[in-house]
XYZ file of C-alpha atoms in Angstrom:
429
model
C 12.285 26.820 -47.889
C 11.101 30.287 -47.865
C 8.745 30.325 -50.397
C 9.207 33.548 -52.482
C 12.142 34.923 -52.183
C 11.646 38.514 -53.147
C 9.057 38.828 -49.799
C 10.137 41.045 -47.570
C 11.121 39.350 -43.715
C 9.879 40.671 -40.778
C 11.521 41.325 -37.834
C 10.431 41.679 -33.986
C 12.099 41.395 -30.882
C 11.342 39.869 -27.492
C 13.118 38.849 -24.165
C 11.731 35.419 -24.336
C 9.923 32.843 -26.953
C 6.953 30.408 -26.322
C 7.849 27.077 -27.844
C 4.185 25.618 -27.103
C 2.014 28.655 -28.551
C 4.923 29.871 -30.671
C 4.621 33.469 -29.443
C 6.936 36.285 -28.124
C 7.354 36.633 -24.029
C 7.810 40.253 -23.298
C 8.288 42.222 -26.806
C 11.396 44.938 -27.496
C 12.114 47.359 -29.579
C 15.180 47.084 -31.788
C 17.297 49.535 -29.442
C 16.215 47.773 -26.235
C 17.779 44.488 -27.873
C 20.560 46.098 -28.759
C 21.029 47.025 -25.361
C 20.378 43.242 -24.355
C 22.769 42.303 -26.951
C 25.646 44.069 -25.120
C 25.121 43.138 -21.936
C 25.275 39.541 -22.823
C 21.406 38.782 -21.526
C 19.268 37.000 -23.913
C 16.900 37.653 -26.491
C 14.748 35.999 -29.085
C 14.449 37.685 -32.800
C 11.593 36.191 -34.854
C 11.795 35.858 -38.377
C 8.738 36.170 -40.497
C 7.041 36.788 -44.111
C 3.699 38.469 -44.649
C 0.726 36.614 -45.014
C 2.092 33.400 -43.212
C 1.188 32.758 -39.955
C 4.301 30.906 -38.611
C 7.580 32.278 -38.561
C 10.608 31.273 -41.265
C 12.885 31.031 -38.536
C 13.589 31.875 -34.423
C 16.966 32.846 -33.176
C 18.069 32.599 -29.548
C 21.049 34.981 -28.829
C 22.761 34.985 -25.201
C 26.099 35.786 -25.275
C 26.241 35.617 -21.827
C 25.847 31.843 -21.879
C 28.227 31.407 -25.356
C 24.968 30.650 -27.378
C 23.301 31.407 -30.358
C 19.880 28.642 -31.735
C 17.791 28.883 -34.130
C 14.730 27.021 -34.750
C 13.149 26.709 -39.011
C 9.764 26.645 -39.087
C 7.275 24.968 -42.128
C 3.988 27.016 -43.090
C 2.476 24.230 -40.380
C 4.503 26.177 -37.602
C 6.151 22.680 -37.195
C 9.547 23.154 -36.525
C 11.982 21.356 -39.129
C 15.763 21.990 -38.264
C 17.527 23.114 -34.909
C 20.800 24.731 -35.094
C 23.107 25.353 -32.020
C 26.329 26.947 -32.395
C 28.226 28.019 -29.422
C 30.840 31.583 -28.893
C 34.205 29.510 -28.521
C 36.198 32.569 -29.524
C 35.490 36.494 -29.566
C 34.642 36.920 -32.922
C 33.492 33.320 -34.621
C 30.643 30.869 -33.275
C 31.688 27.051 -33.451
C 28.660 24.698 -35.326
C 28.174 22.331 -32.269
C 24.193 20.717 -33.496
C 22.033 20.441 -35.784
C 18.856 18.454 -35.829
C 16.137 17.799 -38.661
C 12.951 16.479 -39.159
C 11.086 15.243 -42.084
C 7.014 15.466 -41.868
C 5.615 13.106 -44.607
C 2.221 14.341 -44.487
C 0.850 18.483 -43.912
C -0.870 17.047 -40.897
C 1.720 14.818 -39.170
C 2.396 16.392 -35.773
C 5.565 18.007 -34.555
C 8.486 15.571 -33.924
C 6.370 12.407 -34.082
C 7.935 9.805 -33.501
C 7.118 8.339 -36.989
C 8.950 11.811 -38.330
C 12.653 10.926 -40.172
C 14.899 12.634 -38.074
C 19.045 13.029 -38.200
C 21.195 14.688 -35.797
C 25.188 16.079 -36.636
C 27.165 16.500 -33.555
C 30.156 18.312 -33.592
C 33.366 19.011 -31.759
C 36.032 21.513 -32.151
C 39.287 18.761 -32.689
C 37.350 18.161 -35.449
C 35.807 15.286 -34.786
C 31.498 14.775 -35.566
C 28.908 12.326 -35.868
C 25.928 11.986 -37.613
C 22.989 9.989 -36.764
C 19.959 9.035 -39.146
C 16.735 7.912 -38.239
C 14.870 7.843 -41.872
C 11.780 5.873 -40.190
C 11.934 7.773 -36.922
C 12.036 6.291 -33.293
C 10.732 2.703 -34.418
C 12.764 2.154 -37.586
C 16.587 1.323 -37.831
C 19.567 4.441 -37.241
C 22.571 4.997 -39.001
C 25.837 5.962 -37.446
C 28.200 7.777 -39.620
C 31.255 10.407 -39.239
C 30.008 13.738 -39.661
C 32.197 14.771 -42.655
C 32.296 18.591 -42.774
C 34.521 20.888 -43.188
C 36.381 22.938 -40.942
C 35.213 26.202 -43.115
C 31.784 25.494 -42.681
C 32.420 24.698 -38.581
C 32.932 28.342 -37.867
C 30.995 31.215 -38.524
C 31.760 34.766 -37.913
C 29.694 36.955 -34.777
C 28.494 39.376 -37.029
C 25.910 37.268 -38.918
C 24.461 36.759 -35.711
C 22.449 38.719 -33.197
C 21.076 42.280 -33.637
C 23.618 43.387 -36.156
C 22.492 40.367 -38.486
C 19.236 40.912 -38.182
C 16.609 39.805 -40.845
C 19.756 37.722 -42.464
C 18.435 34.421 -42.391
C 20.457 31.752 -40.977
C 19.242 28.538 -42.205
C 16.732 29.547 -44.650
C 16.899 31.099 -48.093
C 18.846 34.620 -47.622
C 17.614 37.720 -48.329
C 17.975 39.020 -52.004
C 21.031 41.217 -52.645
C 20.452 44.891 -51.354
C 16.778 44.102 -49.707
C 16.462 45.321 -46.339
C 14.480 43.499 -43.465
C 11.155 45.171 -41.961
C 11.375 45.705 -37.888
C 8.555 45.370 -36.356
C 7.393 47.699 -33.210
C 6.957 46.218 -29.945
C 3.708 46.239 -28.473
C 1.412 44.904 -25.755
C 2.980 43.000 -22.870
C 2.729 39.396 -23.046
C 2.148 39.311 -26.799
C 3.507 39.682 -29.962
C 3.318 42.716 -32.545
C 1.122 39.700 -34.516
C -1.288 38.942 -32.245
C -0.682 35.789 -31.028
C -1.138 34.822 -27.360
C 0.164 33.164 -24.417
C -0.114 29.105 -23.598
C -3.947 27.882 -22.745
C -2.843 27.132 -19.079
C -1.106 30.625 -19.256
C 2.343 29.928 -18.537
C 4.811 30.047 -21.437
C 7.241 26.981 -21.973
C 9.939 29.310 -22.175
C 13.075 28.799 -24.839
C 16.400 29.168 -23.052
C 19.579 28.074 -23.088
C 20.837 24.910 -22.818
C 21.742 23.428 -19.327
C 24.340 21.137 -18.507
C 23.114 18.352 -16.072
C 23.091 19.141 -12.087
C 22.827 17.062 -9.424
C 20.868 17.659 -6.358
C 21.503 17.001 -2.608
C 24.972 15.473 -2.817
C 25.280 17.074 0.925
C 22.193 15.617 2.353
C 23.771 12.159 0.804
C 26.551 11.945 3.261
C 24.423 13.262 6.044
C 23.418 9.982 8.378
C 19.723 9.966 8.754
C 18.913 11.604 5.240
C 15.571 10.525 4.390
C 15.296 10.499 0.703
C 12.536 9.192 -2.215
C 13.468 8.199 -5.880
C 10.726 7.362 -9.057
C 11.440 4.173 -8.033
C 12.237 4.033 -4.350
C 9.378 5.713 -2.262
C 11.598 6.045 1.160
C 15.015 5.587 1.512
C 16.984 6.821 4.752
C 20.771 7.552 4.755
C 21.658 4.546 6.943
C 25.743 4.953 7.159
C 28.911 7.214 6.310
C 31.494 3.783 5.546
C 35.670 4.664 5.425
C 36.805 2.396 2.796
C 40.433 3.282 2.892
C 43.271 5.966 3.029
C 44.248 7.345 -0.516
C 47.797 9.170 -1.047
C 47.761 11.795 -3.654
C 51.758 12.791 -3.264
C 51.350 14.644 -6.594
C 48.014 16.947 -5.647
C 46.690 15.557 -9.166
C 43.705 13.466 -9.294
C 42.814 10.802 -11.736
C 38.657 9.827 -11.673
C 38.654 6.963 -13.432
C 37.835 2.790 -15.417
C 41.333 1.789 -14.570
C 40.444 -1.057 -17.314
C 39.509 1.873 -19.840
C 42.341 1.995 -22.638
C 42.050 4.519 -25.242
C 40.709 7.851 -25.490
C 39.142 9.274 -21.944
C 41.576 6.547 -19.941
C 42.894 8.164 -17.123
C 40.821 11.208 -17.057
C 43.071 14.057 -14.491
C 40.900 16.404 -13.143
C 42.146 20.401 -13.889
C 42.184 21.100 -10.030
C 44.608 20.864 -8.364
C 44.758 19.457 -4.626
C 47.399 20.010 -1.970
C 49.103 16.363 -1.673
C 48.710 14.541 1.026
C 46.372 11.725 2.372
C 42.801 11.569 2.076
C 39.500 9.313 3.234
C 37.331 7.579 0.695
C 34.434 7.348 2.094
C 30.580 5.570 1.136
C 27.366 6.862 1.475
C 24.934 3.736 2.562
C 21.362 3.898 1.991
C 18.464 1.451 3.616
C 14.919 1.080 2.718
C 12.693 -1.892 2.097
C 12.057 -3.487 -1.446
C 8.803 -5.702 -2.219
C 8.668 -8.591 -4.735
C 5.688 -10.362 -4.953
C 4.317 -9.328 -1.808
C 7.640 -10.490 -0.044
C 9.035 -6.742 1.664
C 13.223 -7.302 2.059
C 15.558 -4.910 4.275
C 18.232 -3.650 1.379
C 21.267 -1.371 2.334
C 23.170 -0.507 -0.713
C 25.731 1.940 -1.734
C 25.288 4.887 -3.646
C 27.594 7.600 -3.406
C 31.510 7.578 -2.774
C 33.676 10.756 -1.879
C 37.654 11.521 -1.837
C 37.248 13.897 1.152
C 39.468 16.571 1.269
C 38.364 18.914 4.152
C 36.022 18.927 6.527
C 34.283 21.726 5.904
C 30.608 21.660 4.358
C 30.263 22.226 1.066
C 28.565 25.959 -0.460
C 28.489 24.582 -3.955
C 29.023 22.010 -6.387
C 29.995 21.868 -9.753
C 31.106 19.363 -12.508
C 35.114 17.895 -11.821
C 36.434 19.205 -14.797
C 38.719 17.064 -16.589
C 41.852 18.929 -18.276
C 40.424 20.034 -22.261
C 36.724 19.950 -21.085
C 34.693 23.187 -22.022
C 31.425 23.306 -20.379
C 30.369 26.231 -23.226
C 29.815 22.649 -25.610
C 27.494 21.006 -23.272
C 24.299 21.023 -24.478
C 20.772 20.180 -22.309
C 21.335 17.524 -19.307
C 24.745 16.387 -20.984
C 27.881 16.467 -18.586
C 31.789 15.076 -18.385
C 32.787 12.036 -16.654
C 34.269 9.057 -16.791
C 33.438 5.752 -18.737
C 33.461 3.030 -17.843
C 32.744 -0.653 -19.686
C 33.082 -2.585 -16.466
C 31.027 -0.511 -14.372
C 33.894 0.188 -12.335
C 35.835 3.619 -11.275
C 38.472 4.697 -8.913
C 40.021 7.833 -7.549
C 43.698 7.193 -8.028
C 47.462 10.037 -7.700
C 47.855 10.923 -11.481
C 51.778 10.726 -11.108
C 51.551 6.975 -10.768
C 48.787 6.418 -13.038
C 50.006 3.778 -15.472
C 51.176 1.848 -12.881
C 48.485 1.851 -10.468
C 46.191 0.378 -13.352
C 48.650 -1.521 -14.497
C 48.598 -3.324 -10.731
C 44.544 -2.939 -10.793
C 44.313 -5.132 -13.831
C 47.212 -7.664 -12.524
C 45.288 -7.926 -9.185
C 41.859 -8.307 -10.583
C 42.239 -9.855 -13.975
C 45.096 -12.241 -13.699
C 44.829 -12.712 -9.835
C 48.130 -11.191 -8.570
C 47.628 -11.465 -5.158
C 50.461 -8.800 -4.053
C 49.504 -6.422 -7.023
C 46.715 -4.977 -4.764
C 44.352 -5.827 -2.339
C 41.000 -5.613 -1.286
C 39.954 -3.102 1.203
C 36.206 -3.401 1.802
C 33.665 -5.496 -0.334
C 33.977 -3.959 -4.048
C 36.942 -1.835 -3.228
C 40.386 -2.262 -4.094
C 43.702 -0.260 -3.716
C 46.852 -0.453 -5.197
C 50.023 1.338 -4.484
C 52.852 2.799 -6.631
C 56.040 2.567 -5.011
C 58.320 4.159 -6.984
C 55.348 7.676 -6.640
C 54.057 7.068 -2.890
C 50.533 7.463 -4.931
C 47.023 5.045 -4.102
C 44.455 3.878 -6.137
C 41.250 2.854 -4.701
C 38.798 1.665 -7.037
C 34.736 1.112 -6.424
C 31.947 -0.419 -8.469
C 29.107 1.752 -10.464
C 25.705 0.695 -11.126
C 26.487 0.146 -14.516
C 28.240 0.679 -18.111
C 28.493 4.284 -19.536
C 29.526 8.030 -18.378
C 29.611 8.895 -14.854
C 29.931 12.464 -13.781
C 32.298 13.542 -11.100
C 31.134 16.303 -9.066
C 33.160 19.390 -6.889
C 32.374 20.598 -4.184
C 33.920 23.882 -2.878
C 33.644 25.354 0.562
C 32.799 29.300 1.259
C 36.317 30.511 0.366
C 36.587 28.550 -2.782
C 38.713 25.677 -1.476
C 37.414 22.055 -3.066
C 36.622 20.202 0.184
C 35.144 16.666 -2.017
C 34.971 14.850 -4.981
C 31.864 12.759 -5.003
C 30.681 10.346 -7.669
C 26.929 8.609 -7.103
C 27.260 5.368 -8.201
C 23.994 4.031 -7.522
C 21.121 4.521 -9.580
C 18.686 7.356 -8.296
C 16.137 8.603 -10.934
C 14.206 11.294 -9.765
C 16.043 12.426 -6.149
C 14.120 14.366 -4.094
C 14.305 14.874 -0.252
C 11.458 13.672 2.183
């Protein structure tokens, strides 16, 4: 992949890496990303050979975020392979990605979509799939376990970073004994090769990846919210609805399909909540819809909430579920529940079997004093022999839903809030 392998690689520094010009952000000198290196901030070392104008390969290092990639570049500067691998442990770095692309032709463009492309996904219980696209985006995939040994999962710290420098990662290694070139860091804005910035100016910057977020769960539950979607130009936060009282005698709390069986069934969330009772509540929506040239008045439901305090909320993060690690997220992923009957529930983890046990009798086989129905879509069911609720609610659909904290000032979780309507794009008006 290298071409000859007795060339010498070349090796410069930089705080940051332009994936659109391919060109360093901010160059360093060896000792100033050292000094990165330790602190945990993050860094980009470029990889190249003499006489070819795109690098071999580009490594992202932040240890601060429990991440080491690395892009391959062909003498096109297309990239071919992505590697992510993520610091699970002090001292070894856990193979969580890899992605490849095949360019038929010198002048096929980067990643298009008539490129063969596969993609290895792995997880540290040693589970991993692989998925093929030979044909790209328009031609059939292939789903297959991602066979690979546990050896070849884990990789030891000290190929990676400043102290493996010029050691290539995915490309052909150096010979024995041969000793990279560094590279002095020059300029400001460029690279020690000349290159320069974007044509608009503004580098796409490489970084990390970041697990999903989601915006303005507050304003959601705030009466008189005026809010826009890429599909829904206005929408106003109409009503806050109280669905029903849920008991949570064992201060653990299930977010989940009571229907799902299997792995991911009764998903308890890692923290913990003082028992007691607590208000579900719905966040209602109105706004007009038009269909062919008719407007209609629509209220709908999007959000629900287990309410635990009533104290605002100074952040959110993801509801962690108990063996989730958010260092193996990669971009826009997140945990949550699934669901195959676009259904969830917040429900007392102590009398979890039983509660779904009762939600399936009540809803499947029509057992009228298994549960009942609390508000339109809502259902609670109660576990005698625990004292503990559930209180299911309907989802806009099949799949993963994330379930979202939210902590007051102090730290104290104060809601659990899952949006179960579909809004692309939210943005406040």
């Amino acid at each position: 992949m290298m071409g000859d392998g007795e060339q010498t690689v070349k090796v410069s520094f930089a705080q940051g890496w332009d994936l659109a010009s391919r060109t360093v952000v901010h160059p360093l000198s060896r000792s100033e990303a050292e000094a990165r290196d330790r602190a945990g901030q993050p860094y980009v070392m470029v990889h190249r050979l003499e006489g070819r104008t795109s690098p071999v390969e580009v490594h992202l290092v932040a240890w601060g975020d429990s991440h080491v990639g690395a892009w391959v570049y062909d003498d096109q500067g297309r990239r071919t392979m992505e590697v992510d691998w993520r610091l699970l442990e002090p001292g070894r770095l856990f193979l969580r990605h890899v992605g490849q692309w095949r360019y038929d032709t010198d002048g096929q463009a980067e990643f298009a979509p008539e490129a063969g492309r596969s993609y290895v996904d792995l997880f540290p219980d040693g589970k991993g799939s692989r998925v093929s696209r030979p044909k790209g985006d328009s031609g059939p995939s292939h789903h297959t376990p991602a066979n690979i040994p546990e050896e070849e999962r884990w990789h030891a710290r000290e190929a990676f970073g400043v102290r493996g420098a010029g050691q290539l990662l995915l490309s052909q290694p150096l010979p024995s004994g041969q000793q990279p070139e560094f590279a002095d860091a020059t300029g400001s804005g460029t690279d020690a090769w000349g290159a320069h910035r974007a044509a608009d100016g503004r580098p796409s910057l490489w970084r990390p990846p970041r697990p999903a977020r989601r915006a303005h769960l507050d304003e959601l539950f705030e009466p008189g919210t005026r809010i826009a979607t890429s599909v829904e130009p206005e929408m106003t936060v109409s009503a806050i609805l109280d669905i029903a009282t849920l008991r949570l005698p064992s201060g653990r709390l299930v977010v989940a399909d009571p229907l799902t069986e299997g792995r991911g069934a009764g998903r308890v969330l890692s923290e913990r909540i003082p028992p007691g009772e607590y208000r579900v509540q719905a966040a209602v929506v109105a706004f007009e819809s038009e269909y062919e040239d008719v407007r209609t008045a629509v209220k709908e439901e999007v959000a629900v909430r287990l309410l635990l305090a009533e104290e605002p909320a100074a952040s959110w993060e993801p509801a962690l579920a108990e063996g989730d690690d958010v260092r193996l997220l990669r971009e826009n992923e997140i945990y949550g529940f699934d669901t195959d009957g676009a259904a969830g529930a917040f429900a007392d983890a102590s009398g979890w079997e039983g509660l779904a046990d009762r939600y399936r009798r009540y809803l499947v086989e029509q057992e009228d004093d298994a549960g009942e129905t609390v508000s339109d879509g809502y259902v609670r069911t109660t576990d005698q022999a625990t004292g503990g609720d559930l209180v299911s609610f309907c989802t806009d659909g099949d799949g993963t839903h994330p379930v979202w904290l939210g902590r007051a000032s102090t730290g104290k979780p104060v809601s659990v809030v899952v949006v179960v309507g579909r809004l692309p794009g939210l943005r406040l008006l």
